[in-house]
Each structure stands twice: as C-alpha cells, then as structure tokens.
Amino acid sequence: MTGTNKAIVVVSRNQGKIREFKRIFSDYVPDVNWRFLSAADLELPEIEETGSTFAENARIKALAGTRYSELICLGEDSGLEVDKLGGAPGVSSHRFSETGLDDDNNKLLLELLDGVPWEQRTCRYKCAIALADSRGIIAQSTGSVEGVIHSELRGTNGFGYDPLFYALEIGKTFGEASDSEKDEISHRRRAVQGLVPLIRRIL
Ligand code: IMP
C-alpha cells in the first residue's frame, strides 16, 4: 500500500473513543494519516443518530462526514447490550439516564440490576464502523466483547460503562484494565481488525 499521504477522518466527539482509536490505529494501520475531527470541526450540523442498529448509525455518521468534508470518513457507533434488560441500553447507551452523564448512566444501570445474581448480569459491548467516500459506503465491520455487569464500580480507567463492565476474557473490569489490556480484546479493536484488509484494498 502507498497510503502514507492518504487521510481518513474519524468523525466523533467522544474523547474516550478518540483516545482508543488513536492507539489502535497507530498500532494496526500506522501508514494511514488518521485525522480525528468532531462534527463541529467539520462544520457539520449535529449528526442525528436515527438508526435502530449500531451499523446503521455508523453508516449515517460516515456518510454525513464525507458529504460535508469530501474526505474519506470513518463513522463509529457502539454501546452496551445487557441481556436482563432485553438488550438495553443498546443504541441509546450514551443517553441512557436523563442527563446522559457517565456517572448517571452507571448509577441507573446498577439500580435496574439491583438484586440480579451474577449469572444473569451478562452483557456485551458492540462496535460497528463504516468507511465512506464520495461513492458512498465502501467498507464496514463489527466487533464485540462479552462481559458481566459488576455489582459495584471497579477502577477508573477507560470511559462510559467501563468501571462496571467485567470482561470475562481478562477477569477484571475495563475500569481496572490497563489501556493495552482493553485494546487487546475490545469491541473497537475487533471492529478495526475486520476493517484493516478492506482499508488495504481501498487505499
Ligand atoms: P455513541 O458515541 O453514540 O456511539 O455512544 C456510545 C456510548 O456507548 C458511549 O457514550 C458509552 O456510554 C458506551 N460505550 C461504547 N463503547 C464503550 C467503551 O468502550 N467503554 C465504555 N462505554 C462505551
């Protein structure tokens, strides 16, 4: 690939995600010039996440970014699915509680699962990513990681639901995991992993 001067814009305003994408992409696809811009940077109106699936929302974000910037754009949507709650918060993960603040979202999740035994607190993080250029969507991928909602907040690393997300593969919450431990198995890493061969073909 001769991608050294190819730029891909990651459209997101979530700093937690951007930190993770920077680490993952610099590890996996260092020869692409990744740029991280919010909707405001691209002078886009706020992108409405109107999709009913992570994949649909990822496509909406990628297409909106490309339409306004005329650059290759990567859109991402992710969230937490809790089995006992019928898959909620799902695509509404960032606005689960009234305020949408991480602390309030976690508090609400603990309240809803109060008294629910460990074996019924199963959940997963899911991530969908989509890449768009002037032709439309050119590549898509998804990733997931299985876990259990802990009965108390553990650790301060990561963001969002990480202090409650006990990752079965490492036996600790993502709040307790180091960056590299999370990156190794995260839903975001797995989605990027699936996209790498497609990026190589495209650029
Ligand atoms: P989005 O920015 O609309 O995709 O919102 C995704 C929401 O899902 C975030 O605000 C978090 O609440 C949650 N989420 C997604 N991925 C993660 C993660 O890796 N750790 C913690 N929370 C996550």
PDB file of C-alpha atoms and ligand atoms in Angstrom:
ATOM      1  CA  MET A   1       0.000   0.000   0.000  1.00  0.00           C
ATOM      2  CA  THR A   2       1.202   3.506  -0.714  1.00  0.00           C
ATOM      3  CA  GLY A   3      -1.085   5.085   1.837  1.00  0.00           C
ATOM      4  CA  THR A   4       1.376   7.465   3.519  1.00  0.00           C
ATOM      5  CA  ASN A   5      -0.430  10.566   2.310  1.00  0.00           C
ATOM      6  CA  LYS A   6      -3.922   9.104   2.369  1.00  0.00           C
ATOM      7  CA  ALA A   7      -6.058  10.676   5.076  1.00  0.00           C
ATOM      8  CA  ILE A   8      -9.013   9.094   6.811  1.00  0.00           C
ATOM      9  CA  VAL A   9     -11.128  11.253   9.081  1.00  0.00           C
ATOM     10  CA  VAL A  10     -12.668   9.676  12.166  1.00  0.00           C
ATOM     11  CA  VAL A  11     -15.882  11.550  12.916  1.00  0.00           C
ATOM     12  CA  SER A  12     -16.533  11.579  16.666  1.00  0.00           C
ATOM     13  CA  ARG A  13     -16.870  13.974  19.571  1.00  0.00           C
ATOM     14  CA  ASN A  14     -16.336  11.290  22.208  1.00  0.00           C
ATOM     15  CA  GLN A  15     -12.810  11.839  23.564  1.00  0.00           C
ATOM     16  CA  GLY A  16     -12.718   8.380  25.170  1.00  0.00           C
ATOM     17  CA  LYS A  17     -13.291   6.738  21.806  1.00  0.00           C
ATOM     18  CA  ILE A  18     -10.832   9.012  20.034  1.00  0.00           C
ATOM     19  CA  ARG A  19      -8.092   8.104  22.536  1.00  0.00           C
ATOM     20  CA  GLU A  20      -8.742   4.416  21.855  1.00  0.00           C
ATOM     21  CA  PHE A  21      -8.897   4.802  18.083  1.00  0.00           C
ATOM     22  CA  LYS A  22      -5.581   6.688  18.109  1.00  0.00           C
ATOM     23  CA  ARG A  23      -3.896   3.834  19.990  1.00  0.00           C
ATOM     24  CA  ILE A  24      -5.477   1.095  17.892  1.00  0.00           C
ATOM     25  CA  PHE A  25      -4.856   2.716  14.505  1.00  0.00           C
ATOM     26  CA  SER A  26      -1.270   3.687  15.275  1.00  0.00           C
ATOM     27  CA  ASP A  27      -0.684   0.053  16.142  1.00  0.00           C
ATOM     28  CA  TYR A  28      -2.567  -1.545  13.250  1.00  0.00           C
ATOM     29  CA  VAL A  29      -2.585   0.897  10.368  1.00  0.00           C
ATOM     30  CA  PRO A  30       0.284   3.342  11.015  1.00  0.00           C
ATOM     31  CA  ASP A  31       0.733   4.130   7.317  1.00  0.00           C
ATOM     32  CA  VAL A  32      -2.575   5.976   7.002  1.00  0.00           C
ATOM     33  CA  ASN A  33      -2.766   9.630   8.001  1.00  0.00           C
ATOM     34  CA  TRP A  34      -5.622   9.394  10.521  1.00  0.00           C
ATOM     35  CA  ARG A  35      -7.356  12.638  11.466  1.00  0.00           C
ATOM     36  CA  PHE A  36      -9.829  12.914  14.316  1.00  0.00           C
ATOM     37  CA  LEU A  37     -12.485  15.552  13.875  1.00  0.00           C
ATOM     38  CA  SER A  38     -15.778  16.277  15.565  1.00  0.00           C
ATOM     39  CA  ALA A  39     -18.934  17.345  13.770  1.00  0.00           C
ATOM     40  CA  ALA A  40     -18.093  20.906  14.883  1.00  0.00           C
ATOM     41  CA  ASP A  41     -14.591  20.706  13.331  1.00  0.00           C
ATOM     42  CA  LEU A  42     -16.143  19.665  10.029  1.00  0.00           C
ATOM     43  CA  GLU A  43     -18.764  22.388  10.414  1.00  0.00           C
ATOM     44  CA  LEU A  44     -21.471  19.739  10.145  1.00  0.00           C
ATOM     45  CA  PRO A  45     -24.778  20.199  11.843  1.00  0.00           C
ATOM     46  CA  GLU A  46     -25.037  17.759  14.783  1.00  0.00           C
ATOM     47  CA  ILE A  47     -25.458  14.306  13.222  1.00  0.00           C
ATOM     48  CA  GLU A  48     -28.764  12.721  14.244  1.00  0.00           C
ATOM     49  CA  GLU A  49     -28.291   9.063  15.212  1.00  0.00           C
ATOM     50  CA  THR A  50     -31.613   7.926  13.794  1.00  0.00           C
ATOM     51  CA  GLY A  51     -30.641   4.311  13.081  1.00  0.00           C
ATOM     52  CA  SER A  52     -32.029   1.363  15.008  1.00  0.00           C
ATOM     53  CA  THR A  53     -28.738  -0.573  14.890  1.00  0.00           C
ATOM     54  CA  PHE A  54     -25.098   0.280  15.592  1.00  0.00           C
ATOM     55  CA  ALA A  55     -24.259  -0.488  11.943  1.00  0.00           C
ATOM     56  CA  GLU A  56     -26.911   1.890  10.627  1.00  0.00           C
ATOM     57  CA  ASN A  57     -25.683   4.724  12.866  1.00  0.00           C
ATOM     58  CA  ALA A  58     -22.062   4.094  11.874  1.00  0.00           C
ATOM     59  CA  ARG A  59     -23.074   4.428   8.201  1.00  0.00           C
ATOM     60  CA  ILE A  60     -25.043   7.630   8.914  1.00  0.00           C
ATOM     61  CA  LYS A  61     -22.008   9.224  10.625  1.00  0.00           C
ATOM     62  CA  ALA A  62     -19.565   8.161   7.895  1.00  0.00           C
ATOM     63  CA  LEU A  63     -21.803   9.415   5.077  1.00  0.00           C
ATOM     64  CA  ALA A  64     -22.506  12.743   6.817  1.00  0.00           C
ATOM     65  CA  GLY A  65     -18.780  13.297   7.374  1.00  0.00           C
ATOM     66  CA  THR A  66     -17.945  12.581   3.740  1.00  0.00           C
ATOM     67  CA  ARG A  67     -20.787  14.694   2.399  1.00  0.00           C
ATOM     68  CA  TYR A  68     -19.526  17.761   4.250  1.00  0.00           C
ATOM     69  CA  SER A  69     -15.761  17.256   4.109  1.00  0.00           C
ATOM     70  CA  GLU A  70     -15.309  15.392   0.797  1.00  0.00           C
ATOM     71  CA  LEU A  71     -12.739  13.274   2.633  1.00  0.00           C
ATOM     72  CA  ILE A  72     -12.761   9.535   3.341  1.00  0.00           C
ATOM     73  CA  CYS A  73     -14.600   9.306   6.674  1.00  0.00           C
ATOM     74  CA  LEU A  74     -14.935   6.614   9.294  1.00  0.00           C
ATOM     75  CA  GLY A  75     -18.140   6.585  11.349  1.00  0.00           C
ATOM     76  CA  GLU A  76     -18.462   4.531  14.521  1.00  0.00           C
ATOM     77  CA  ASP A  77     -21.349   3.611  16.780  1.00  0.00           C
ATOM     78  CA  SER A  78     -21.023   1.454  19.854  1.00  0.00           C
ATOM     79  CA  GLY A  79     -22.723   0.600  23.081  1.00  0.00           C
ATOM     80  CA  LEU A  80     -23.628  -1.879  25.736  1.00  0.00           C
ATOM     81  CA  GLU A  81     -26.272  -4.624  25.493  1.00  0.00           C
ATOM     82  CA  VAL A  82     -27.476  -6.116  28.784  1.00  0.00           C
ATOM     83  CA  ASP A  83     -29.365  -9.412  28.403  1.00  0.00           C
ATOM     84  CA  LYS A  84     -31.532  -8.955  31.518  1.00  0.00           C
ATOM     85  CA  LEU A  85     -32.682  -5.571  30.114  1.00  0.00           C
ATOM     86  CA  GLY A  86     -33.637  -7.027  26.734  1.00  0.00           C
ATOM     87  CA  GLY A  87     -30.514  -5.604  25.071  1.00  0.00           C
ATOM     88  CA  ALA A  88     -30.826  -2.079  26.564  1.00  0.00           C
ATOM     89  CA  PRO A  89     -29.257   0.436  26.645  1.00  0.00           C
ATOM     90  CA  GLY A  90     -28.057  -0.616  23.145  1.00  0.00           C
ATOM     91  CA  VAL A  91     -28.054   2.201  20.593  1.00  0.00           C
ATOM     92  CA  SER A  92     -29.199   4.545  23.383  1.00  0.00           C
ATOM     93  CA  SER A  93     -26.122   3.830  25.541  1.00  0.00           C
ATOM     94  CA  HIS A  94     -24.885   7.431  25.601  1.00  0.00           C
ATOM     95  CA  ARG A  95     -28.307   8.803  26.616  1.00  0.00           C
ATOM     96  CA  PHE A  96     -29.456   6.027  28.970  1.00  0.00           C
ATOM     97  CA  SER A  97     -30.059   8.221  32.034  1.00  0.00           C
ATOM     98  CA  GLU A  98     -31.785  11.589  31.929  1.00  0.00           C
ATOM     99  CA  THR A  99     -28.528  13.576  31.904  1.00  0.00           C
ATOM    100  CA  GLY A 100     -26.587  11.127  29.729  1.00  0.00           C
ATOM    101  CA  LEU A 101     -23.542  11.612  32.005  1.00  0.00           C
ATOM    102  CA  ASP A 102     -21.350   8.520  32.527  1.00  0.00           C
ATOM    103  CA  ASP A 103     -21.868   8.583  36.322  1.00  0.00           C
ATOM    104  CA  ASP A 104     -25.644   8.789  35.971  1.00  0.00           C
ATOM    105  CA  ASN A 105     -25.751   6.076  33.286  1.00  0.00           C
ATOM    106  CA  ASN A 106     -23.776   3.740  35.553  1.00  0.00           C
ATOM    107  CA  LYS A 107     -25.949   4.573  38.558  1.00  0.00           C
ATOM    108  CA  LEU A 108     -29.112   3.792  36.593  1.00  0.00           C
ATOM    109  CA  LEU A 109     -27.666   0.501  35.352  1.00  0.00           C
ATOM    110  CA  LEU A 110     -26.813  -0.550  38.936  1.00  0.00           C
ATOM    111  CA  GLU A 111     -30.306   0.379  40.093  1.00  0.00           C
ATOM    112  CA  LEU A 112     -32.002  -1.606  37.311  1.00  0.00           C
ATOM    113  CA  LEU A 113     -29.892  -4.681  38.092  1.00  0.00           C
ATOM    114  CA  ASP A 114     -30.179  -4.380  41.863  1.00  0.00           C
ATOM    115  CA  GLY A 115     -30.524  -7.888  43.357  1.00  0.00           C
ATOM    116  CA  VAL A 116     -29.971  -9.643  39.998  1.00  0.00           C
ATOM    117  CA  PRO A 117     -27.494 -12.523  40.510  1.00  0.00           C
ATOM    118  CA  TRP A 118     -24.101 -12.574  38.759  1.00  0.00           C
ATOM    119  CA  GLU A 119     -25.027 -15.274  36.243  1.00  0.00           C
ATOM    120  CA  GLN A 120     -27.951 -13.176  34.990  1.00  0.00           C
ATOM    121  CA  ARG A 121     -25.909  -9.971  34.566  1.00  0.00           C
ATOM    122  CA  THR A 122     -24.425 -10.995  31.218  1.00  0.00           C
ATOM    123  CA  CYS A 123     -23.793  -8.300  28.625  1.00  0.00           C
ATOM    124  CA  ARG A 124     -21.610  -7.309  25.718  1.00  0.00           C
ATOM    125  CA  TYR A 125     -20.075  -4.216  24.169  1.00  0.00           C
ATOM    126  CA  LYS A 126     -20.677  -3.917  20.450  1.00  0.00           C
ATOM    127  CA  CYS A 127     -18.991  -1.646  17.944  1.00  0.00           C
ATOM    128  CA  ALA A 128     -19.825  -1.009  14.298  1.00  0.00           C
ATOM    129  CA  ILE A 129     -17.635   1.028  11.964  1.00  0.00           C
ATOM    130  CA  ALA A 130     -18.195   2.144   8.402  1.00  0.00           C
ATOM    131  CA  LEU A 131     -15.958   3.877   5.890  1.00  0.00           C
ATOM    132  CA  ALA A 132     -17.406   6.220   3.263  1.00  0.00           C
ATOM    133  CA  ASP A 133     -16.067   8.180   0.320  1.00  0.00           C
ATOM    134  CA  SER A 134     -17.783  10.122  -2.477  1.00  0.00           C
ATOM    135  CA  ARG A 135     -19.195   6.843  -3.859  1.00  0.00           C
ATOM    136  CA  GLY A 136     -20.973   6.010  -0.574  1.00  0.00           C
ATOM    137  CA  ILE A 137     -20.163   3.262   1.949  1.00  0.00           C
ATOM    138  CA  ILE A 138     -17.042   1.392   0.874  1.00  0.00           C
ATOM    139  CA  ALA A 139     -16.337  -0.863   3.871  1.00  0.00           C
ATOM    140  CA  GLN A 140     -17.979  -1.968   7.118  1.00  0.00           C
ATOM    141  CA  SER A 141     -17.061  -4.079  10.114  1.00  0.00           C
ATOM    142  CA  THR A 142     -18.298  -5.016  13.598  1.00  0.00           C
ATOM    143  CA  GLY A 143     -16.725  -6.282  16.815  1.00  0.00           C
ATOM    144  CA  SER A 144     -17.944  -7.375  20.248  1.00  0.00           C
ATOM    145  CA  VAL A 145     -16.654  -8.428  23.651  1.00  0.00           C
ATOM    146  CA  GLU A 146     -18.576 -10.428  26.276  1.00  0.00           C
ATOM    147  CA  GLY A 147     -18.887  -9.422  29.913  1.00  0.00           C
ATOM    148  CA  VAL A 148     -20.897  -9.259  33.126  1.00  0.00           C
ATOM    149  CA  ILE A 149     -22.206  -6.083  34.803  1.00  0.00           C
ATOM    150  CA  HIS A 150     -20.367  -5.884  38.123  1.00  0.00           C
ATOM    151  CA  SER A 151     -22.367  -5.094  41.266  1.00  0.00           C
ATOM    152  CA  GLU A 152     -20.114  -2.106  42.056  1.00  0.00           C
ATOM    153  CA  LEU A 153     -17.889   0.365  40.217  1.00  0.00           C
ATOM    154  CA  ARG A 154     -14.342  -1.004  39.872  1.00  0.00           C
ATOM    155  CA  GLY A 155     -11.401   1.071  38.628  1.00  0.00           C
ATOM    156  CA  THR A 156     -11.136   4.463  36.958  1.00  0.00           C
ATOM    157  CA  ASN A 157      -9.580   3.717  33.560  1.00  0.00           C
ATOM    158  CA  GLY A 158     -11.475   3.899  30.276  1.00  0.00           C
ATOM    159  CA  PHE A 159     -14.768   5.769  29.983  1.00  0.00           C
ATOM    160  CA  GLY A 160     -18.534   5.249  29.959  1.00  0.00           C
ATOM    161  CA  TYR A 161     -19.599   1.901  31.420  1.00  0.00           C
ATOM    162  CA  ASP A 162     -16.031   0.592  31.794  1.00  0.00           C
ATOM    163  CA  PRO A 163     -15.969   0.524  35.645  1.00  0.00           C
ATOM    164  CA  LEU A 164     -18.992  -1.820  35.566  1.00  0.00           C
ATOM    165  CA  PHE A 165     -18.014  -3.914  32.536  1.00  0.00           C
ATOM    166  CA  TYR A 166     -16.316  -7.070  33.866  1.00  0.00           C
ATOM    167  CA  ALA A 167     -14.594  -8.581  30.834  1.00  0.00           C
ATOM    168  CA  LEU A 168     -14.705 -12.367  31.029  1.00  0.00           C
ATOM    169  CA  GLU A 169     -11.539 -12.817  28.959  1.00  0.00           C
ATOM    170  CA  ILE A 170      -9.332 -10.905  31.410  1.00  0.00           C
ATOM    171  CA  GLY A 171     -11.210 -11.401  34.688  1.00  0.00           C
ATOM    172  CA  LYS A 172     -11.447  -7.704  35.612  1.00  0.00           C
ATOM    173  CA  THR A 173     -13.486  -4.645  34.701  1.00  0.00           C
ATOM    174  CA  PHE A 174     -12.324  -2.406  31.848  1.00  0.00           C
ATOM    175  CA  GLY A 175     -12.072   0.269  34.559  1.00  0.00           C
ATOM    176  CA  GLU A 176      -9.368  -1.852  36.211  1.00  0.00           C
ATOM    177  CA  ALA A 177      -7.687  -2.913  32.953  1.00  0.00           C
ATOM    178  CA  SER A 178      -4.691  -1.067  31.515  1.00  0.00           C
ATOM    179  CA  ASP A 179      -5.059   0.584  28.102  1.00  0.00           C
ATOM    180  CA  SER A 180      -3.243  -2.285  26.418  1.00  0.00           C
ATOM    181  CA  GLU A 181      -5.325  -4.931  28.199  1.00  0.00           C
ATOM    182  CA  LYS A 182      -8.525  -3.269  27.000  1.00  0.00           C
ATOM    183  CA  ASP A 183      -7.203  -2.653  23.480  1.00  0.00           C
ATOM    184  CA  GLU A 184      -6.211  -6.292  23.076  1.00  0.00           C
ATOM    185  CA  ILE A 185      -9.796  -7.583  23.344  1.00  0.00           C
ATOM    186  CA  SER A 186     -12.078  -4.566  22.946  1.00  0.00           C
ATOM    187  CA  HIS A 187     -15.087  -4.421  20.643  1.00  0.00           C
ATOM    188  CA  ARG A 188     -13.447  -1.398  18.986  1.00  0.00           C
ATOM    189  CA  ARG A 189     -10.209  -3.279  18.356  1.00  0.00           C
ATOM    190  CA  ARG A 190     -12.113  -6.210  16.878  1.00  0.00           C
ATOM    191  CA  ALA A 191     -14.127  -3.964  14.563  1.00  0.00           C
ATOM    192  CA  VAL A 192     -10.938  -2.237  13.352  1.00  0.00           C
ATOM    193  CA  GLN A 193      -9.260  -5.616  12.869  1.00  0.00           C
ATOM    194  CA  GLY A 194     -12.055  -6.612  10.461  1.00  0.00           C
ATOM    195  CA  LEU A 195     -11.682  -3.386   8.507  1.00  0.00           C
ATOM    196  CA  VAL A 196      -7.907  -3.462   8.014  1.00  0.00           C
ATOM    197  CA  PRO A 197      -7.879  -5.822   4.990  1.00  0.00           C
ATOM    198  CA  LEU A 198     -10.606  -3.709   3.370  1.00  0.00           C
ATOM    199  CA  ILE A 199      -8.691  -0.467   4.033  1.00  0.00           C
ATOM    200  CA  ARG A 200      -5.601  -2.004   2.463  1.00  0.00           C
ATOM    201  CA  ARG A 201      -7.591  -2.905  -0.642  1.00  0.00           C
ATOM    202  CA  ILE A 202      -9.158   0.555  -0.932  1.00  0.00           C
ATOM    203  CA  LEU A 203      -6.192   2.872  -0.348  1.00  0.00           C
TER     204      LEU A 203
HETATM  205  P1  IMP B   1     -22.029   6.918  20.767  1.00  0.00           P
HETATM  206  O1  IMP B   1     -20.978   7.973  20.881  1.00  0.00           O
HETATM  207  O2  IMP B   1     -23.366   7.427  20.395  1.00  0.00           O
HETATM  208  O3  IMP B   1     -21.593   5.759  19.914  1.00  0.00           O
HETATM  209  O4  IMP B   1     -22.220   6.378  22.251  1.00  0.00           O
HETATM  210  C1  IMP B   1     -21.699   5.198  22.666  1.00  0.00           C
HETATM  211  C2  IMP B   1     -21.893   5.065  24.162  1.00  0.00           C
HETATM  212  O5  IMP B   1     -21.765   3.678  24.477  1.00  0.00           O
HETATM  213  C3  IMP B   1     -20.816   5.775  24.961  1.00  0.00           C
HETATM  214  O6  IMP B   1     -21.173   7.078  25.315  1.00  0.00           O
HETATM  215  C4  IMP B   1     -20.688   4.876  26.165  1.00  0.00           C
HETATM  216  O7  IMP B   1     -21.699   5.180  27.081  1.00  0.00           O
HETATM  217  C5  IMP B   1     -20.952   3.489  25.591  1.00  0.00           C
HETATM  218  N1  IMP B   1     -19.689   2.845  25.160  1.00  0.00           N
HETATM  219  C6  IMP B   1     -19.320   2.481  23.907  1.00  0.00           C
HETATM  220  N2  IMP B   1     -18.096   1.934  23.900  1.00  0.00           N
HETATM  221  C7  IMP B   1     -17.683   1.965  25.175  1.00  0.00           C
HETATM  222  C8  IMP B   1     -16.465   1.557  25.799  1.00  0.00           C
HETATM  223  O8  IMP B   1     -15.504   1.082  25.186  1.00  0.00           O
HETATM  224  N3  IMP B   1     -16.413   1.787  27.113  1.00  0.00           N
HETATM  225  C9  IMP B   1     -17.436   2.326  27.830  1.00  0.00           C
HETATM  226  N4  IMP B   1     -18.576   2.728  27.317  1.00  0.00           N
HETATM  227  C10 IMP B   1     -18.710   2.542  25.977  1.00  0.00           C
END
